[in-house]
Coordinates of C-alpha atoms in Angstrom, one line a residue:
Chain A
M483 CA -33.1 67.0 100.9
N484 CA -36.4 65.4 99.6
K485 CA -37.8 67.0 96.1
S486 CA -40.7 68.8 98.1
D487 CA -38.3 70.2 100.8
F488 CA -36.2 71.1 97.8
E489 CA -39.1 72.9 95.7
N490 CA -39.8 74.8 99.3
L491 CA -36.3 75.9 99.4
L492 CA -35.9 77.0 95.8
T493 CA -39.2 79.0 96.2
A494 CA -38.4 80.7 99.1
Q495 CA -35.2 81.6 97.7
A496 CA -36.9 83.0 95.1
A497 CA -39.2 85.2 97.0
A498 CA -36.3 86.3 99.1
I499 CA -34.5 87.5 95.9
E500 CA -37.9 89.0 94.3
G501 CA -37.3 91.2 97.2
W502 CA -33.8 92.3 96.8
L503 CA -34.8 92.8 93.0
D504 CA -37.6 95.1 94.3
Q505 CA -35.2 97.2 96.4
Y506 CA -32.7 97.6 94.1
L507 CA -34.4 98.8 91.2
P508 CA -37.1 101.6 92.6
D509 CA -39.6 103.0 90.7
L510 CA -38.9 106.1 89.4
P511 CA -41.6 109.0 88.1
L512 CA -42.5 109.0 84.4
E513 CA -41.7 112.7 84.6
E514 CA -38.4 111.9 85.9
G515 CA -37.8 109.5 82.6
G516 CA -39.2 106.2 84.5
S517 CA -40.7 104.6 81.4
A518 CA -38.1 102.3 80.7
T519 CA -37.6 101.5 84.8
K520 CA -41.6 100.9 85.1
A521 CA -41.2 98.2 82.1
A522 CA -37.9 96.6 83.4
R523 CA -39.7 96.3 86.6
Y524 CA -42.7 94.9 85.0
S525 CA -40.0 91.9 83.2
L526 CA -38.0 91.8 86.7
L527 CA -40.6 91.5 89.1
G528 CA -42.5 88.7 87.0
G529 CA -42.1 86.2 89.2
G530 CA -39.4 83.8 87.3
K531 CA -36.8 80.6 88.8
R532 CA -34.1 82.9 89.7
I533 CA -32.1 79.8 89.1
R534 CA -29.0 82.3 89.0
P535 CA -28.8 84.4 91.7
I536 CA -29.9 81.3 94.0
M537 CA -26.8 79.2 92.5
L538 CA -24.7 82.5 93.3
V539 CA -26.4 82.6 96.6
Q540 CA -25.7 78.9 97.5
S541 CA -22.0 78.6 96.3
A542 CA -21.0 82.0 98.1
S543 CA -22.7 80.6 101.4
L544 CA -20.6 77.9 101.3
Y545 CA -17.9 80.1 101.9
K546 CA -19.5 82.2 104.6
V547 CA -19.5 85.2 102.3
P548 CA -22.0 87.6 104.2
E549 CA -25.4 88.3 102.3
L550 CA -24.6 92.3 102.2
V551 CA -21.8 90.7 99.9
Y552 CA -23.2 88.5 97.6
K553 CA -26.7 90.4 97.1
P554 CA -25.5 92.9 94.7
F555 CA -24.0 90.6 92.7
A556 CA -27.0 87.9 92.7
V557 CA -29.0 91.0 91.6
A558 CA -26.7 92.1 89.1
L559 CA -26.8 88.7 87.5
E560 CA -30.8 88.1 87.6
M561 CA -30.7 91.9 85.8
I562 CA -28.6 90.8 83.2
H563 CA -30.6 87.6 82.3
T564 CA -33.9 89.9 82.3
Y565 CA -32.3 92.4 80.0
S566 CA -31.2 89.4 77.7
L567 CA -34.8 87.9 78.0
I568 CA -36.2 91.3 76.9
H569 CA -34.0 92.0 73.8
D570 CA -34.2 88.5 73.0
D571 CA -38.1 88.5 72.2
L572 CA -38.6 91.8 70.3
P573 CA -39.6 91.3 67.1
A574 CA -36.7 92.0 65.3
M575 CA -35.3 88.9 68.0
D576 CA -37.1 85.8 68.6
D577 CA -40.3 87.7 68.2
D578 CA -42.1 86.0 71.3
D579 CA -45.5 87.6 72.5
L580 CA -45.2 85.7 75.9
R581 CA -43.0 85.4 78.9
R582 CA -43.2 84.2 82.1
G583 CA -46.8 83.5 81.5
R584 CA -47.5 87.4 80.7
P585 CA -47.3 89.7 77.9
S586 CA -43.4 89.8 76.6
C587 CA -42.5 93.5 77.6
H588 CA -42.5 95.2 74.2
K589 CA -46.4 93.7 74.1
Q590 CA -47.1 95.3 77.2
F591 CA -45.2 98.5 76.7
D592 CA -43.9 99.1 73.1
E593 CA -40.9 98.2 71.4
A594 CA -38.9 101.5 72.0
V595 CA -39.4 101.2 75.7
A596 CA -38.3 97.6 75.8
I597 CA -35.5 98.0 74.0
L598 CA -34.3 101.1 76.6
A599 CA -35.8 98.7 79.8
G600 CA -33.3 96.1 78.8
D601 CA -30.5 98.7 78.3
L602 CA -31.2 99.8 81.9
L603 CA -31.2 96.7 83.3
L604 CA -27.8 95.7 82.0
N605 CA -26.4 99.6 82.8
T606 CA -28.2 99.2 86.3
A607 CA -26.2 95.7 86.8
F608 CA -23.0 97.3 86.3
E609 CA -23.9 100.6 88.6
I610 CA -24.9 98.1 91.7
M611 CA -22.0 96.0 91.1
L612 CA -19.4 99.1 91.1
R613 CA -21.4 100.9 93.7
F614 CA -21.0 97.9 96.1
L615 CA -17.1 98.1 95.3
S616 CA -16.8 101.7 96.0
Q617 CA -18.4 101.8 99.3
A618 CA -16.8 98.6 100.4
P619 CA -14.5 99.9 103.1
S620 CA -11.4 97.5 101.8
T621 CA -11.9 97.2 98.4
N622 CA -11.4 93.2 98.0
K623 CA -9.7 92.0 94.6
N624 CA -12.1 88.8 94.5
Q625 CA -15.0 91.4 94.4
I626 CA -13.8 93.0 91.4
E627 CA -12.9 89.7 90.1
A628 CA -16.5 88.6 90.6
A629 CA -17.7 91.6 88.5
L630 CA -15.8 90.8 85.8
A631 CA -16.6 86.9 85.7
I632 CA -20.0 88.0 85.4
A633 CA -19.3 90.8 82.8
E634 CA -17.5 88.4 80.9
S635 CA -20.0 85.8 81.0
A636 CA -22.5 88.2 79.5
G637 CA -20.2 89.6 76.7
G638 CA -18.9 89.0 73.3
R639 CA -17.5 85.7 73.9
G640 CA -20.3 84.5 76.1
M641 CA -24.0 85.2 76.2
I642 CA -23.8 87.8 73.2
A643 CA -21.7 85.5 71.1
G644 CA -24.2 82.8 71.9
Q645 CA -27.1 84.8 70.9
C646 CA -25.0 85.9 67.6
L647 CA -24.4 82.2 66.8
D648 CA -28.7 81.3 67.4
L649 CA -29.4 84.3 64.7
H650 CA -26.5 82.5 62.4
Y651 CA -27.5 79.0 62.7
T652 CA -31.3 79.8 62.1
Q653 CA -30.6 80.0 58.7
E654 CA -27.8 77.6 58.4
E655 CA -27.3 73.5 58.9
I656 CA -25.3 72.9 62.5
T657 CA -23.6 70.2 63.6
P658 CA -24.0 68.7 67.3
L659 CA -20.6 69.9 68.4
Q660 CA -21.5 73.5 66.9
L661 CA -25.0 73.5 68.8
T662 CA -23.6 72.5 72.2
G663 CA -21.0 75.2 71.8
M664 CA -23.5 77.6 70.8
Q665 CA -25.7 76.5 74.0
R666 CA -22.3 76.6 76.2
K667 CA -22.0 80.8 75.0
K668 CA -25.8 81.7 75.0
T669 CA -27.0 80.1 78.7
G670 CA -24.0 78.4 79.9
E671 CA -21.6 80.8 80.7
L672 CA -23.8 83.2 82.4
L673 CA -25.1 80.3 84.8
S674 CA -21.6 79.0 85.3
A675 CA -20.9 82.9 86.1
A676 CA -23.2 82.7 89.2
V677 CA -21.0 79.7 91.0
V678 CA -17.9 81.3 90.0
A679 CA -18.9 84.7 91.4
G680 CA -20.3 83.2 94.4
A681 CA -17.3 80.9 95.0
G682 CA -14.9 83.4 93.8
L683 CA -16.4 86.0 96.5
G684 CA -15.8 83.3 99.3
G685 CA -12.1 83.5 98.1
A686 CA -11.8 79.9 96.5
D687 CA -8.7 79.7 94.5
A688 CA -8.2 78.9 91.4
N689 CA -8.4 75.2 90.5
T690 CA -11.4 75.4 92.8
L691 CA -12.8 77.8 90.4
E692 CA -12.1 76.0 87.6
N693 CA -14.3 73.0 89.1
W694 CA -17.0 75.7 90.0
R695 CA -16.9 76.4 86.5
E696 CA -17.4 73.1 84.9
L697 CA -20.1 72.5 87.7
G698 CA -22.1 75.5 86.1
L699 CA -21.5 75.0 82.4
A700 CA -22.5 71.3 83.2
L701 CA -26.1 72.4 84.9
G702 CA -26.2 74.8 82.5
Q703 CA -26.7 72.2 79.7
I704 CA -28.6 70.2 81.4
F705 CA -30.8 73.2 82.4
Q706 CA -30.9 74.1 78.4
M707 CA -31.5 70.4 77.2
T708 CA -34.7 70.2 79.7
D709 CA -36.0 73.6 78.8
D710 CA -35.6 72.4 75.0
M711 CA -37.4 69.5 76.0
L712 CA -40.3 71.4 77.6
D713 CA -41.0 73.7 75.0
V714 CA -42.2 70.2 72.8
T715 CA -43.8 68.8 76.0
S716 CA -45.6 71.4 78.0
E717 CA -48.6 73.2 77.8
E718 CA -48.1 77.1 77.4
A719 CA -50.1 77.5 80.5
I720 CA -47.5 75.5 83.0
L721 CA -44.4 76.5 80.7
G722 CA -45.7 80.7 80.6
K723 CA -44.1 80.9 77.2
S724 CA -45.3 80.1 73.8
V725 CA -44.8 76.2 73.2
G726 CA -43.5 74.2 70.2
K727 CA -42.2 77.7 69.0
D728 CA -38.7 76.5 68.5
E729 CA -39.5 74.2 65.9
R730 CA -42.0 76.4 64.1
D731 CA -38.6 79.1 64.1
G732 CA -36.5 76.6 62.9
K733 CA -34.5 77.1 66.0
R734 CA -31.4 74.8 66.8
T735 CA -32.3 73.4 69.7
Y736 CA -31.3 69.9 71.2
V737 CA -34.4 68.6 70.7
T738 CA -34.3 69.6 66.8
V739 CA -30.8 68.5 66.6
F740 CA -30.6 65.0 68.5
G741 CA -33.9 64.4 68.9
S742 CA -36.2 63.7 72.2
E743 CA -34.6 60.2 73.0
M744 CA -30.9 61.4 72.4
T745 CA -31.6 64.6 74.5
R746 CA -32.5 62.4 77.5
V747 CA -29.7 60.2 77.2
L748 CA -27.9 63.1 77.2
I749 CA -29.5 64.5 80.1
K750 CA -28.4 61.5 81.8
K751 CA -25.0 61.5 80.9
K752 CA -24.5 65.4 82.2
T753 CA -26.5 64.4 85.3
E754 CA -23.6 61.9 86.1
E755 CA -20.8 64.4 85.3
V756 CA -22.3 66.4 87.5
T757 CA -22.5 63.9 90.4
S758 CA -18.5 63.6 89.7
I759 CA -17.8 67.3 90.2
I760 CA -19.7 67.3 93.0
E761 CA -17.7 64.8 94.6
T762 CA -14.5 66.4 93.8
L763 CA -15.6 70.0 95.4
R764 CA -17.1 67.9 98.5
R765 CA -13.1 66.4 98.8
E766 CA -12.5 70.1 99.5
G767 CA -14.6 69.9 102.5
L768 CA -17.7 71.9 101.0
E769 CA -21.4 71.0 101.8
M770 CA -22.5 70.5 98.6
D771 CA -26.2 69.3 99.4
F772 CA -27.9 72.2 97.7
F773 CA -26.5 71.1 94.4
E774 CA -26.9 67.5 94.8
S775 CA -30.3 68.2 95.0
L776 CA -30.3 70.8 92.4
N777 CA -28.6 68.1 90.0
A778 CA -31.5 65.5 91.0
Y779 CA -34.2 68.3 90.5
L780 CA -33.4 69.5 86.6
P781 CA -34.0 66.4 84.9
G782 CA -37.0 65.7 86.7
R783 CA -38.5 68.9 85.0
V784 CA -39.0 66.6 82.2
K785 CA -41.9 64.4 82.3
Chain B
M1430 CA -4.5 128.4 70.8
N1431 CA -5.8 129.6 67.6
K1432 CA -8.4 127.9 65.9
S1433 CA -6.6 125.6 63.3
D1434 CA -4.1 124.3 65.6
F1435 CA -7.0 123.2 67.9
E1436 CA -8.6 121.2 65.3
N1437 CA -5.6 119.8 64.2
L1438 CA -5.3 118.6 68.0
L1439 CA -8.9 117.3 68.1
T1440 CA -7.7 115.4 64.9
A1441 CA -4.7 114.1 66.2
Q1442 CA -6.8 112.9 69.2
A1443 CA -9.7 111.2 67.5
A1444 CA -6.9 109.4 65.7
A1445 CA -5.1 108.0 68.8
I1446 CA -8.6 107.3 70.2
E1447 CA -9.7 105.3 66.9
G1448 CA -6.8 103.3 67.2
W1449 CA -7.6 102.4 70.5
L1450 CA -10.9 101.3 69.7
D1451 CA -9.8 99.2 67.1
Q1452 CA -7.5 97.4 69.6
Y1453 CA -9.9 96.9 72.7
L1454 CA -12.8 95.4 70.8
P1455 CA -10.7 93.0 68.4
D1456 CA -12.4 91.3 65.4
L1457 CA -14.1 88.0 66.2
P1458 CA -14.6 85.3 63.6
L1459 CA -18.2 84.9 62.5
E1460 CA -18.3 80.8 63.6
E1461 CA -17.9 82.5 67.1
G1462 CA -20.2 84.7 67.3
G1463 CA -19.0 87.6 65.6
S1464 CA -21.7 89.0 64.1
A1465 CA -22.5 91.3 66.7
T1466 CA -18.7 92.3 67.0
K1467 CA -18.3 93.2 63.2
A1468 CA -21.8 95.5 63.3
A1469 CA -20.0 97.4 66.7
R1470 CA -16.9 97.7 65.0
Y1471 CA -18.8 99.4 62.0
S1472 CA -20.6 101.6 63.9
L1473 CA -17.5 102.3 66.5
L1474 CA -14.6 102.7 63.7
G1475 CA -16.7 104.8 61.6
G1476 CA -15.0 108.0 62.3
G1477 CA -16.9 110.8 64.8
K1478 CA -15.5 113.8 66.9
R1479 CA -15.0 111.6 70.1
I1480 CA -15.4 114.4 72.0
R1481 CA -15.9 112.4 75.1
P1482 CA -12.8 110.2 75.3
I1483 CA -11.0 113.3 74.2
M1484 CA -12.3 115.5 77.4
L1485 CA -11.5 112.5 79.7
V1486 CA -7.9 112.4 78.4
Q1487 CA -7.5 116.3 78.7
S1488 CA -9.2 116.6 82.2
A1489 CA -6.9 113.2 83.2
S1490 CA -3.9 114.4 81.7
L1491 CA -4.0 117.9 83.7
Y1492 CA -3.7 115.6 86.8
K1493 CA -0.7 113.7 85.0
V1494 CA -2.7 110.5 85.2
P1495 CA -0.7 108.1 83.0
E1496 CA -2.1 107.0 79.6
L1497 CA -2.7 103.5 81.0
V1498 CA -4.7 104.1 83.5
Y1499 CA -7.1 106.7 81.5
K1500 CA -7.1 105.0 78.4
P1501 CA -9.8 101.8 79.2
F1502 CA -12.3 104.3 80.6
A1503 CA -12.1 106.7 77.5
V1504 CA -12.4 103.5 75.4
A1505 CA -15.3 102.4 77.6
L1506 CA -16.9 106.2 77.2
E1507 CA -16.8 106.0 73.4
M1508 CA -18.4 102.8 73.3
I1509 CA -21.1 103.6 75.7
H1510 CA -21.9 106.8 73.5
T1511 CA -21.8 104.7 70.8
Y1512 CA -24.4 102.2 71.5
S1513 CA -26.4 104.7 72.4
L1514 CA -26.7 105.8 68.7
I1515 CA -27.1 102.5 67.6
H1516 CA -30.2 101.7 69.7
D1517 CA -31.4 105.4 69.2
D1518 CA -31.5 105.0 65.3
L1519 CA -33.3 101.7 65.2
P1520 CA -36.9 101.9 63.5
A1521 CA -38.8 101.6 66.9
M1522 CA -36.8 104.4 68.5
D1523 CA -35.8 107.5 66.0
D1524 CA -35.5 105.4 62.8
D1525 CA -32.3 107.2 61.6
D1526 CA -31.0 105.6 58.3
L1527 CA -28.1 108.0 58.4
R1528 CA -25.3 108.1 60.8
R1529 CA -21.5 109.5 60.4
G1530 CA -22.7 109.9 56.7
R1531 CA -22.8 106.2 56.3
P1532 CA -25.7 103.9 57.1
S1533 CA -26.7 103.4 60.4
C1534 CA -26.0 100.1 61.6
H1535 CA -29.3 98.5 61.4
K1536 CA -29.5 99.4 57.7
Q1537 CA -25.9 98.2 57.1
F1538 CA -26.4 95.1 59.0
D1539 CA -30.0 94.0 60.2
E1540 CA -32.1 95.3 63.5
A1541 CA -31.3 91.9 65.4
V1542 CA -27.5 92.2 65.1
A1543 CA -28.1 96.0 65.6
I1544 CA -29.5 95.3 69.0
L1545 CA -26.8 93.1 69.8
A1546 CA -24.0 95.3 68.8
G1547 CA -25.3 97.9 71.1
D1548 CA -25.7 95.4 73.8
L1549 CA -22.1 94.5 72.9
L1550 CA -20.8 97.8 73.2
L1551 CA -22.5 98.5 76.6
N1552 CA -21.2 95.1 78.1
T1553 CA -17.8 96.2 76.6
A1554 CA -17.3 99.1 78.0
F1555 CA -17.6 97.6 82.0
E1556 CA -15.6 94.5 80.8
I1557 CA -12.7 96.8 80.0
M1558 CA -13.1 99.1 83.0
L1559 CA -13.5 96.1 85.1
R1560 CA -10.6 94.4 83.8
F1561 CA -8.1 96.9 84.3
L1562 CA -9.4 97.3 87.7
S1563 CA -8.9 93.6 88.4
Q1564 CA -5.4 93.7 86.8
A1565 CA -4.4 97.4 88.5
P1566 CA -1.1 96.3 90.8
S1567 CA -3.1 98.0 93.8
T1568 CA -6.6 98.3 93.7
N1569 CA -7.2 102.3 93.6
K1570 CA -10.8 103.6 94.7
N1571 CA -10.5 106.5 92.6
Q1572 CA -10.4 104.5 89.6
I1573 CA -13.8 102.7 91.3
E1574 CA -15.4 105.8 91.5
A1575 CA -14.2 106.4 87.8
A1576 CA -16.3 103.6 86.7
L1577 CA -19.3 104.2 88.6
A1578 CA -19.2 108.2 87.9
I1579 CA -19.6 106.4 84.1
A1580 CA -21.8 103.8 84.8
E1581 CA -24.5 106.2 86.5
S1582 CA -24.4 109.1 83.7
A1583 CA -25.2 106.2 81.4
G1584 CA -27.9 104.6 83.5
G1585 CA -31.8 105.0 84.6
R1586 CA -31.0 108.8 86.0
G1587 CA -28.8 109.7 83.2
M1588 CA -28.3 108.8 79.7
I1589 CA -31.4 106.3 79.8
A1590 CA -33.8 108.5 81.8
G1591 CA -33.2 111.4 79.2
Q1592 CA -33.7 109.0 76.2
C1593 CA -37.0 108.3 77.7
L1594 CA -38.2 111.6 78.1
D1595 CA -37.1 112.2 74.9
L1596 CA -39.6 109.5 73.5
H1597 CA -42.5 111.1 76.2
Y1598 CA -42.0 114.5 75.1
T1599 CA -42.2 114.0 71.4
Q1600 CA -45.9 112.9 72.1
E1601 CA -46.4 115.8 74.8
E1602 CA -46.2 119.5 75.3
I1603 CA -42.7 120.8 76.7
T1604 CA -41.7 123.6 78.7
P1605 CA -38.5 125.2 78.3
L1606 CA -37.4 124.1 81.9
Q1607 CA -38.6 120.4 80.7
L1608 CA -36.2 120.6 77.7
T1609 CA -33.1 121.7 79.6
G1610 CA -33.8 118.7 81.9
M1611 CA -34.3 116.0 79.2
Q1612 CA -31.0 117.4 77.6
R1613 CA -29.3 117.1 80.5
K1614 CA -29.9 113.7 81.2
K1615 CA -29.6 112.7 77.7
T1616 CA -26.2 114.3 76.9
G1617 CA -25.1 116.3 79.3
E1618 CA -24.6 113.7 81.8
L1619 CA -22.4 111.5 79.9
L1620 CA -20.4 114.5 78.6
S1621 CA -19.9 115.7 82.2
A1622 CA -18.5 111.9 83.2
A1623 CA -15.7 112.4 81.1
V1624 CA -14.6 115.2 82.9
V1625 CA -15.3 114.0 86.0
A1626 CA -13.9 110.7 85.3
G1627 CA -10.7 111.9 83.9
A1628 CA -10.1 114.6 87.1
G1629 CA -11.4 112.0 89.6
L1630 CA -8.6 109.4 88.2
G1631 CA -6.3 112.2 89.0
G1632 CA -7.6 112.2 92.7
A1633 CA -9.8 115.6 92.8
D1634 CA -11.4 116.3 96.0
A1635 CA -15.0 116.3 95.6
N1636 CA -15.3 119.9 95.8
T1637 CA -13.0 120.2 92.7
L1638 CA -15.4 117.5 91.0
E1639 CA -18.3 119.2 91.2
N1640 CA -17.0 122.3 89.7
W1641 CA -15.6 120.0 86.8
R1642 CA -19.2 118.3 86.8
E1643 CA -20.4 121.8 86.3
L1644 CA -18.3 122.5 83.4
G1645 CA -19.2 119.2 81.7
L1646 CA -22.7 119.7 82.0
A1647 CA -22.1 123.2 80.5
L1648 CA -19.9 122.2 77.7
G1649 CA -22.7 119.3 76.8
Q1650 CA -25.5 121.9 76.6
I1651 CA -23.4 124.0 74.2
F1652 CA -22.6 120.7 72.3
Q1653 CA -26.3 119.8 72.1
M1654 CA -27.7 123.4 71.5
T1655 CA -25.3 123.7 68.6
D1656 CA -26.2 120.4 67.6
D1657 CA -29.8 121.2 67.3
M1658 CA -28.5 124.5 65.1
L1659 CA -26.7 122.3 62.8
D1660 CA -29.8 120.3 62.3
V1661 CA -31.4 123.2 60.9
T1662 CA -28.9 124.9 58.9
S1663 CA -26.5 122.1 57.6
E1664 CA -26.1 120.0 54.4
E1665 CA -26.4 116.7 55.0
A1666 CA -23.0 115.5 53.6
I1667 CA -21.7 118.0 56.2
L1668 CA -23.4 116.7 58.7
G1669 CA -23.3 113.3 58.0
K1670 CA -26.7 112.5 59.5
S1671 CA -30.3 113.5 58.1
V1672 CA -31.0 116.9 58.3
G1673 CA -34.4 118.9 59.3
K1674 CA -35.7 115.8 60.9
D1675 CA -36.0 117.1 64.4
E1676 CA -38.8 119.3 63.2
R1677 CA -40.4 116.0 61.0
D1678 CA -40.3 114.0 63.7
G1679 CA -41.9 116.5 66.2
K1680 CA -38.7 116.1 68.5
R1681 CA -38.0 118.7 70.8
T1682 CA -35.0 120.5 70.5
Y1683 CA -33.5 124.0 71.9
V1684 CA -34.3 125.0 68.1
T1685 CA -38.0 124.0 68.1
V1686 CA -38.7 125.2 71.6
F1687 CA -36.6 128.4 72.0
G1688 CA -36.3 129.0 68.2
S1689 CA -32.8 129.8 66.9
E1690 CA -32.2 133.4 67.6
M1691 CA -33.1 132.6 71.7
T1692 CA -30.9 129.4 70.9
R1693 CA -28.0 131.6 69.8
V1694 CA -28.3 133.9 72.5
L1695 CA -28.5 130.7 75.2
I1696 CA -25.1 129.3 73.3
K1697 CA -23.4 132.9 74.4
K1698 CA -24.8 132.4 77.7
K1699 CA -23.4 129.0 78.4
T1700 CA -20.1 129.9 77.1
E1701 CA -19.7 132.7 79.7
E1702 CA -21.0 130.3 82.5
V1703 CA -18.1 128.1 80.6
T1704 CA -15.7 130.7 81.3
S1705 CA -16.2 131.7 84.8
I1706 CA -16.0 127.7 85.7
I1707 CA -12.5 127.7 83.9
E1708 CA -11.4 130.5 86.0
T1709 CA -12.4 128.7 89.2
L1710 CA -10.3 125.4 88.0
R1711 CA -7.2 127.6 86.6
R1712 CA -7.1 129.3 90.4
E1713 CA -6.2 125.6 91.5
G1714 CA -3.5 125.7 89.2
L1715 CA -4.9 124.0 86.4
E1716 CA -3.6 124.4 82.7
M1717 CA -7.0 125.2 81.5
D1718 CA -6.0 125.7 78.1
F1719 CA -7.5 123.1 76.2
F1720 CA -10.8 123.5 77.4
E1721 CA -10.9 127.2 77.1
S1722 CA -10.3 126.4 73.1
L1723 CA -12.9 124.1 73.2
N1724 CA -15.1 126.4 74.7
A1725 CA -14.2 129.3 71.9
Y1726 CA -14.7 126.4 69.4
L1727 CA -18.1 124.6 69.9
P1728 CA -20.1 127.8 69.3
G1729 CA -18.3 128.3 66.1
R1730 CA -19.6 125.5 64.7
V1731 CA -22.7 127.0 64.2
K1732 CA -22.1 129.6 60.9

């Protein structure tokens, strides 16, 4: 797929997912306690790349999983991602005023509502998956395991642990190995859960799931490295969030730890690793064109 | 059961549950991202009445549900309750420095860690239920529905909506009906989910579950009314949290809206309602002594 076709595909899928999100978190009147819903919808529906749900949809589709099955999981994943952004942006955390080109949730509303909006999105993610599981005509172990994979990737040994390490290392020295471990937890696990859940819904066996997991972690690392590069090279208007903030805040990123040039080298190395995993999965008869295109596209985000 | 036997029972059950909680949220080294775990354990294991898990255990036991089945749900429920306390106590919310007789989570640690500790407890609650569901030898629809009932009670039409209304009404006039509706969402739904989940795990039918739901809501209301009374009548050392704070903060409580005398009348009225629901459930052959004792015990908390 050429770059422009691929970008069109990403845009179309992101638009479809925006519609699902809108449908799964309907507005609620303020007099029924809807202030958190309003704030959550503000953050959830503010655009965004939707890379996690897209990866879930793409991996599930390779196994012919029907849309009605993968949709609640894709929606839940994006809600969990959005809750983490809202809580990360809070004054006590990264104290970021700008997100996706607009005021962050606590700036647009207030801190109390932003905390509750994050809580709401996390809780709603699980409500949606559990409601799907409870309504499924016959309950499928693969579906429960997909929900569990998402839960674990977001939890105390996944994303939340990564967030804790990020706070910790802001005050401490960090080795390259510690940085890689922190980023893996902070962003890699949830991205990886996207493809593990997608393929898991399709009944992929444990060995194949391990390959998907490695693919997700490697793509997650490329994603993070290119994000860190964009923090130093982009203009705020394009990036949609504050630029150069990582360094001002003493954040430990690939760029601040390895430097820009070494990060470029690492991106190239990870891209080759992804190519190799894609070949392995292709040998199982899977049509891996989307992920091949994604692997070509991500490094190109950095000029 | 006389009052002293009942208090001994509550104490013994609370101690058992403390042990389960300790086991389901093991300590994690700081270098693996354990700062939120440490803070979550501080709040989770700081004692507490454990009334929600106790109610779940008691209702499940009436249906002969094995401990290994109800335990993860009881643990999840208490984790959700604790996360809500941690986030409620934050400066942007109720700004409370004292909880269960000790510094609240953000005072003992810091705000960032307290936010993450709350997130961790909410996420872990679902991880625990989903892990149980995925490991069960045969997946049971009742178990999925118990998890869903807990999720819904904690969510955007339950506890989080109640919390939003609480913030909203702090600045606005409130009618008695609005107060009752807010409290029902804020504390009633989760308490009610305890017995709905417990009886649901035991396979209770929809009509019976509706009775359990009404019982839980009524007990929840008594619980809240007696709590509001204790806020004005207790000493801080006994209550373990700040006293008289509701009025200073302009909080809308049963006492500030109805006055103390009317609240006593309402407690008596609700107690009679619970007695009547208990009789209905007893006619189904259920041994309701625990809930009868609880119904006698709760109003006695107010001198």
